[in-house]
Coordinates of C-alpha atoms and ligand atoms in Angstrom, one line a residue:
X1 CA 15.1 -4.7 32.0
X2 CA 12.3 -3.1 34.0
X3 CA 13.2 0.0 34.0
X4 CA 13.7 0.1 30.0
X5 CA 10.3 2.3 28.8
X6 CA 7.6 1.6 26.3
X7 CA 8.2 4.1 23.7
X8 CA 5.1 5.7 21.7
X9 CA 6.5 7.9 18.5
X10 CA 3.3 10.2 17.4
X11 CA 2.0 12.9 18.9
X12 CA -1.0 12.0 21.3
X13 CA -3.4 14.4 19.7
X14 CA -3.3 11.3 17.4
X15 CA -6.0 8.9 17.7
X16 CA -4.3 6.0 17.3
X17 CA -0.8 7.3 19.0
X18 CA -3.4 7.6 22.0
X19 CA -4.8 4.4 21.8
X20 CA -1.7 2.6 22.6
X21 CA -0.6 5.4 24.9
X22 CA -3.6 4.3 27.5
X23 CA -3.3 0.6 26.4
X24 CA 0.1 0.4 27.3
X25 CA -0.8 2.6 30.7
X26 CA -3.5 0.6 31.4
X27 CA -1.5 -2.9 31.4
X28 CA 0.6 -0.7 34.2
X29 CA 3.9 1.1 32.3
X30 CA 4.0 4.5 31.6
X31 CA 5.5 5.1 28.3
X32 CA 7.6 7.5 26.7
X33 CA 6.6 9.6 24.1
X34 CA 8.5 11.1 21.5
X35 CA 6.0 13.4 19.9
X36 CA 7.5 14.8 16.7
X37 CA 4.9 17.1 16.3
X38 CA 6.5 19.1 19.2
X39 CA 10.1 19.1 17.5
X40 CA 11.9 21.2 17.1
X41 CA 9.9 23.9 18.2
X42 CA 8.5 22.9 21.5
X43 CA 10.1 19.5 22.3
X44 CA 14.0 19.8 23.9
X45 CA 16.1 16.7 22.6
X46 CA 20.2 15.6 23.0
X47 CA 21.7 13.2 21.3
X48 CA 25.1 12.4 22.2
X49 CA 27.8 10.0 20.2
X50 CA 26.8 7.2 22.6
X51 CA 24.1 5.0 21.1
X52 CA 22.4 5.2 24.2
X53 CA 23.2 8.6 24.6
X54 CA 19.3 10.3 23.7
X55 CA 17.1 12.4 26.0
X56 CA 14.4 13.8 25.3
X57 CA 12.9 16.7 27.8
X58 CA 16.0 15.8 30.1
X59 CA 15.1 11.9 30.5
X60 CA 17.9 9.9 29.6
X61 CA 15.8 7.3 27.6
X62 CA 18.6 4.8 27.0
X63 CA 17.0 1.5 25.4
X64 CA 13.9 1.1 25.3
X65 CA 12.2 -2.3 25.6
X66 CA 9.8 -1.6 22.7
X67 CA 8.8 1.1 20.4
X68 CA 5.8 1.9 18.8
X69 CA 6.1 4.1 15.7
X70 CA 3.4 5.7 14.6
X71 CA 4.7 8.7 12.7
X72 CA 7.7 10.9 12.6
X73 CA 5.8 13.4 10.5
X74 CA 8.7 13.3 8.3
X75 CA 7.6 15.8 5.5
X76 CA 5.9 18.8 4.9
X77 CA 3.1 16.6 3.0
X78 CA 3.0 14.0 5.7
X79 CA -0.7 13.3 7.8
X80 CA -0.4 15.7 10.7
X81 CA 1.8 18.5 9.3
X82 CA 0.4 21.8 8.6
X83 CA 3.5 23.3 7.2
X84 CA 1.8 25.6 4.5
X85 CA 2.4 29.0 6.0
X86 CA 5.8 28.2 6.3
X87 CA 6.2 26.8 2.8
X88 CA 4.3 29.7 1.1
X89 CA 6.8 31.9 3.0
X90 CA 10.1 30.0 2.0
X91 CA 9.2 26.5 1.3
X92 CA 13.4 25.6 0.3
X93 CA 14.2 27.0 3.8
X94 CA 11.0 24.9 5.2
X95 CA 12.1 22.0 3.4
X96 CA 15.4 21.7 4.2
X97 CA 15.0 22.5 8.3
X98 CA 12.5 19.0 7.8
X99 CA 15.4 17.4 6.5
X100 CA 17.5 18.4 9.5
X101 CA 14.6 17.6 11.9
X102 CA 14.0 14.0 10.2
X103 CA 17.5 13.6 10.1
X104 CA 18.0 13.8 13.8
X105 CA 14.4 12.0 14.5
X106 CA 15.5 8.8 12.2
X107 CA 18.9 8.4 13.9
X108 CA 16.8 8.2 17.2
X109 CA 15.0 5.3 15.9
X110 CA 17.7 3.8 14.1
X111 CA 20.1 3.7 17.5
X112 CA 17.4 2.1 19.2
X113 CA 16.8 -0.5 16.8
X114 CA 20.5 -1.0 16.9
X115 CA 20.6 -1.4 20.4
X116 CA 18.4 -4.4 20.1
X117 CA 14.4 -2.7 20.9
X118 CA 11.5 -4.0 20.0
X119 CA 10.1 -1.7 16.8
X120 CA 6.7 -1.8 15.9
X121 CA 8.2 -0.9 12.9
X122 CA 11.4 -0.6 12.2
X123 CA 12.3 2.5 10.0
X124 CA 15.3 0.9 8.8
X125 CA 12.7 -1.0 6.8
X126 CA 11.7 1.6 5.0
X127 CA 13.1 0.9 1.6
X128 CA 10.8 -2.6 1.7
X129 CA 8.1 -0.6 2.3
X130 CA 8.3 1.2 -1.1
X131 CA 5.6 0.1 -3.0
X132 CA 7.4 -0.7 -7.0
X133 CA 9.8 -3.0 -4.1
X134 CA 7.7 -4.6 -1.5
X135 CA 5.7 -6.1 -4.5
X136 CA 9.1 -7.7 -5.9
X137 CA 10.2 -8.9 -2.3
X138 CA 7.0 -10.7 -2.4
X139 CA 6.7 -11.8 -5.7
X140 CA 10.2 -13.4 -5.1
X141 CA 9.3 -14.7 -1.8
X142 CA 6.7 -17.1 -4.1
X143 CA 3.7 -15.4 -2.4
X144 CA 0.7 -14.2 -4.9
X145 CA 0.5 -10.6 -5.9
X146 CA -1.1 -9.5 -8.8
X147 CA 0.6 -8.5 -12.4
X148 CA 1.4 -5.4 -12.3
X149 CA 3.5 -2.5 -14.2
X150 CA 4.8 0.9 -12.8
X151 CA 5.8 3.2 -15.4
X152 CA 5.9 6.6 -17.6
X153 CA 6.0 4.5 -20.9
X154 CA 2.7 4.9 -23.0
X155 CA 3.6 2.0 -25.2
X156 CA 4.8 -0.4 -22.3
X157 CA 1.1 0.6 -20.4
X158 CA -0.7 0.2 -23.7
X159 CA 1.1 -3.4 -23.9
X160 CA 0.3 -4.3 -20.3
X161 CA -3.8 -3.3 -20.2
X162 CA -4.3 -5.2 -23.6
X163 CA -3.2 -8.3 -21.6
X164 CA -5.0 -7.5 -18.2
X165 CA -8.2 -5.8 -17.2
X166 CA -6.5 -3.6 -15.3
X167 CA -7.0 -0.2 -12.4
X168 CA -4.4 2.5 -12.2
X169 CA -3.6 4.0 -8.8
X170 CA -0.4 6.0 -7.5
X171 CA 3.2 4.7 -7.4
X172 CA 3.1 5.9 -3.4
X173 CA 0.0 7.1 -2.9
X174 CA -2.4 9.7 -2.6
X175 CA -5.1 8.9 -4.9
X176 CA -8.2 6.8 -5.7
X177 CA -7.4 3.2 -7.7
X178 CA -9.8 3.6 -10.8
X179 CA -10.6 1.2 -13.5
X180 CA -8.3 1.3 -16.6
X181 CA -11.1 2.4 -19.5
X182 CA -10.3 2.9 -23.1
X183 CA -10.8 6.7 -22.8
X184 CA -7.6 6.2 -20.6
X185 CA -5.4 4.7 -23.6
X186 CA -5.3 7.8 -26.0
X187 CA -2.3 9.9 -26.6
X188 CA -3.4 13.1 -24.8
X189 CA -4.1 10.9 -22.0
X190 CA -1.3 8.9 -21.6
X191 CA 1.1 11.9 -22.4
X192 CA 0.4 12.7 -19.1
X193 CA 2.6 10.1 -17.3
X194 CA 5.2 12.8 -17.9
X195 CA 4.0 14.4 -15.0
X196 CA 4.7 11.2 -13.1
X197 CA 4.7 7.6 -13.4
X198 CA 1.6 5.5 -12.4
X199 CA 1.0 2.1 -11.0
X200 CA -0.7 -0.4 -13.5
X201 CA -2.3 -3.5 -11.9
X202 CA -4.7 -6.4 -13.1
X203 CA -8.2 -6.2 -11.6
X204 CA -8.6 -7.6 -8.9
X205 CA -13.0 -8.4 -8.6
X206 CA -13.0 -10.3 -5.4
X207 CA -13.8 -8.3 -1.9
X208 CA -11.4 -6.4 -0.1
X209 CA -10.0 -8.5 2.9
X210 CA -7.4 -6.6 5.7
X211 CA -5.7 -8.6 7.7
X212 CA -3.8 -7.6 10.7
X213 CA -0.9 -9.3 11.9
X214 CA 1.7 -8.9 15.0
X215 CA 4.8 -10.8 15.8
X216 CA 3.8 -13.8 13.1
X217 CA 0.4 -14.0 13.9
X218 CA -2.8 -13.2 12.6
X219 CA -4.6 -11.3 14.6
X220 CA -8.2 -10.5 12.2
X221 CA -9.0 -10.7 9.3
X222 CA -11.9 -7.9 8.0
X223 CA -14.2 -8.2 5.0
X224 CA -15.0 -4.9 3.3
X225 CA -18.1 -5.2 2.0
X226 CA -18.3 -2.3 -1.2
X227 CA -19.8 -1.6 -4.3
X228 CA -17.0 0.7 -5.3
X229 CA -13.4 -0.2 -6.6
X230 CA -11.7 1.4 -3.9
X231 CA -13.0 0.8 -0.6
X232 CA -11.7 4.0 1.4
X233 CA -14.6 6.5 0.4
X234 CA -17.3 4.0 0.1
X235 CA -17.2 1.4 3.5
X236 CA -20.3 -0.5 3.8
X237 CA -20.0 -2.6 5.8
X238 CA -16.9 -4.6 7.4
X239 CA -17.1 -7.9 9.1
X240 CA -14.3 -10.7 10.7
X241 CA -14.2 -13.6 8.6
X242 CA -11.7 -16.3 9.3
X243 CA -9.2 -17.1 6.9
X244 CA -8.5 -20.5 5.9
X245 CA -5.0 -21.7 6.5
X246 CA -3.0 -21.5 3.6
X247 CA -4.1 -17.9 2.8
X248 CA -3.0 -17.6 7.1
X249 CA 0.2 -18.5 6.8
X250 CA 0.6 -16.3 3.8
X251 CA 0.2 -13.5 5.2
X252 CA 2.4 -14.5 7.9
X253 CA 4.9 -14.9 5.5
X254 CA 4.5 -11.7 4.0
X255 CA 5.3 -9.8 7.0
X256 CA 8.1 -11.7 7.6
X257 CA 9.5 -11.1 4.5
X258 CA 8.8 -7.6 4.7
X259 CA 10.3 -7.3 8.0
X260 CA 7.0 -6.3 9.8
X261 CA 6.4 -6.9 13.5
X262 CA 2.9 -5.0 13.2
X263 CA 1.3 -4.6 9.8
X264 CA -2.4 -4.0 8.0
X265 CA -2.3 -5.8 4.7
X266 CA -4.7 -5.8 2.2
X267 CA -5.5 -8.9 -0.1
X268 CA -7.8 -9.2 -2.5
X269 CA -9.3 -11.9 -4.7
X270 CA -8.7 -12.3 -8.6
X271 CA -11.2 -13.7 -10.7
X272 CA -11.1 -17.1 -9.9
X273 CA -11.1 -16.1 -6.2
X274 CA -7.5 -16.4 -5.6
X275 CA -6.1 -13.9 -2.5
X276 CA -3.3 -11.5 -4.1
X277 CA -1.4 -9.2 -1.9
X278 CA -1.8 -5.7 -2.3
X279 CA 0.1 -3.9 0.2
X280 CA 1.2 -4.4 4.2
X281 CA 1.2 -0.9 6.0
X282 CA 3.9 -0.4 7.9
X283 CA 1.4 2.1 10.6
X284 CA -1.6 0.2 9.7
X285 CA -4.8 2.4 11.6
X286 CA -6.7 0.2 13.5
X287 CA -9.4 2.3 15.3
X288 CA -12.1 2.1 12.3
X289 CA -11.8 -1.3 12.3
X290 CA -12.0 -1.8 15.8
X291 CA -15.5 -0.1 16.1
X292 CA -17.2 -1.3 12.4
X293 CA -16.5 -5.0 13.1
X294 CA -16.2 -5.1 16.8
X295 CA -12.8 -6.9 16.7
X296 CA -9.5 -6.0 19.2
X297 CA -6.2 -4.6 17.4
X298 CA -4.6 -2.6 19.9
X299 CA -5.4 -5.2 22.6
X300 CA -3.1 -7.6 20.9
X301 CA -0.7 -4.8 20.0
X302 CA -0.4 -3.1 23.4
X303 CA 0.4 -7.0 24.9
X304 CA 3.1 -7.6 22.5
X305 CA 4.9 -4.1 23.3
X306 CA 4.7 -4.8 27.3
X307 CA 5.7 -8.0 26.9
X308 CA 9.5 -7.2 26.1
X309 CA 9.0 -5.3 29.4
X310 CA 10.4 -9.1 30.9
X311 CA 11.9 -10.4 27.6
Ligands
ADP1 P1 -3.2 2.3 -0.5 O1 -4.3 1.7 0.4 O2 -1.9 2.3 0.1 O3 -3.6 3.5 -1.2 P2 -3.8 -0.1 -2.1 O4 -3.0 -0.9 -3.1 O5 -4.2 -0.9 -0.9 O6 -3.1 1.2 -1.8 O7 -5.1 0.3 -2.9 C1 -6.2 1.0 -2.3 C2 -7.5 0.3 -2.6 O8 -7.8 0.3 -4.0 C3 -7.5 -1.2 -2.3 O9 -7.8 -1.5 -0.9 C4 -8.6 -1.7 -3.2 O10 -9.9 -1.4 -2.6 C5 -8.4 -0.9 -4.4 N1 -7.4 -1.6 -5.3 C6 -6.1 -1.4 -5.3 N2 -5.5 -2.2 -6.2 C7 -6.5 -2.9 -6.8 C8 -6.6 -3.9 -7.9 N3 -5.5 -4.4 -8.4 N4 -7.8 -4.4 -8.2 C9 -8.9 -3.9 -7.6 N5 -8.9 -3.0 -6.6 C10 -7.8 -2.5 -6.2
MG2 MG1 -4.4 -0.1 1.1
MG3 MG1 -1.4 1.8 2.0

């Protein structure tokens, strides 16, 4: 098993692809990486019919003990693509040479998945990462998550904010959550969910609380001390807290039902200071974290992928 490698999927021009890059080097295993950024352009890869059949830059890689995914870059829009030129230039030629690429980059992580490695995270879980169904899985799982309502129907959003005070944020992402005001009701405003549907959700007051947790444990737990709804632009200050046991244990839970070997959640409190579950990132940054509250992520993470090194 020794000589099955460590596998780090990001390009190392990423921060946090880095980070586990000389973590993992520094508990004595050079890893592999497969840095997407580099493909096709600059980064030679075979597959063959064989499951084990990949190399990348002539290395036969066959199964790797673990894998950590950071990102496959997958589309054009993705964090770390600058595909512009090329989509201004022919952006249904652009498009459909990143379906090709992602293609051939999912069926790398998909064979080693099959072939039994460790995958800090699976991609075949990506379905339970989509937002409108990794709520569901929980909700049906019995674990708390707050009411919410994804949807282009005015009169179904009109029904659900008279029952909740409620904030609006995207269906996948790539906006601010905002408070739902009256203003936000009208016709001319609502008309707008034609555009694209929107994610409803009952205000959740209490602080914003992530929790990281690898292979069933939890690892910390952060406070996000804020002012502002949405925590991302407006950090004060974040601080470890422990979490008492039952709240623990859910969030153990949650990743197990998600299918998660390494996630970020969030949770948050409702107003009578009951933790709901807002989300578990699949590639969950750590480094912010890390340095505002002084705690140890990739410590934890870069153990866990070595140790299937002797598993
Ligand atoms: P993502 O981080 O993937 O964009 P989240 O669901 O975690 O999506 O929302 C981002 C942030 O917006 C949360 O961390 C929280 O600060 C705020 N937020 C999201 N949903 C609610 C809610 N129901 N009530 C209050 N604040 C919320
Ligand atoms: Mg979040
Ligand atoms: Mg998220």
């Amino acid at each position: 098993m020794s000589d099955s490698p460590i596998v780090i999927v990001g390009t190392l021009a990423d921060p946090h692809a880095r980070a586990i890059y000389e973590g993992v080097r520094a508990r004595g295993c050079e890893p592999v990486v497969l840095d997407a950024q580099r493909f096709p352009e600059d980064l030679p890869i075979a597959l063959g019919e064989a499951p084990d059949a990949v190399v990348i830059e002539g290395r036969r890689v066959g199964r790797p003990a673990s894998v950590y995914v950071r990102s496959l870059y997958q589309s054009p829009a993705a964090y770390g693509v600058d595909a512009d030129e090329a989509m201004k230039e022919d952006w249904r030629r652009t498009t459909l040479a990143f379906r090709e690429r992602s293609t051939l980059l999912s069926a790398i992580l998909l064979r080693w998945e099959a072939l039994g490695s460790a995958t800090y995270n699976p991609s075949s879980l990506s379905h339970n990462i989509t937002k409108p169904f990794q709520l569901t899985l929980l909700q049906a799982a019995g674990l708390p998550v707050p009411a919410t309502l994804w949807s282009n129907d005015p009169a179904a959003v009109r029904a659900f904010c008279s029952e909740h005070e409620a904030v609006y944020k995207p269906v996948a992402g790539g906006a601010a959550t905002r408070k739902v005001e009256a203003r936000d009701l009208t016709d001319e405003r609502l008309d707008k969910l034609r555009a694209a549907p929107v994610c409803f959700q009952e205000l959740l007051p209490g602080d914003d609380v992530r929790v990281y947790v690898i292979d069933g444990r939890v690892v910390c737990a952060l406070r996000i001390v804020t002012d502002a709804i949405d925590f991302r632009q407006h950090e004060q200050r974040i601080e470890a807290i422990a979490l008492d046991d039952q709240v623990a244990r859910e969030c153990v839970r949650a990743a197990e039902v998600i299918g998660l070997r390494y996630t970020g959640m969030d949770i948050k409190a409702d107003r009578h200071g009951r933790y709901k579950i807002l989300e578990l990132n699949p590639s969950a940054m750590f480094l912010g974290f890390e340095q505002r509250a002084g705690v140890d992520i990739r410590g934890p993470l870069c153990d866990a992928l070595v140790a299937h090194r002797s598993a």
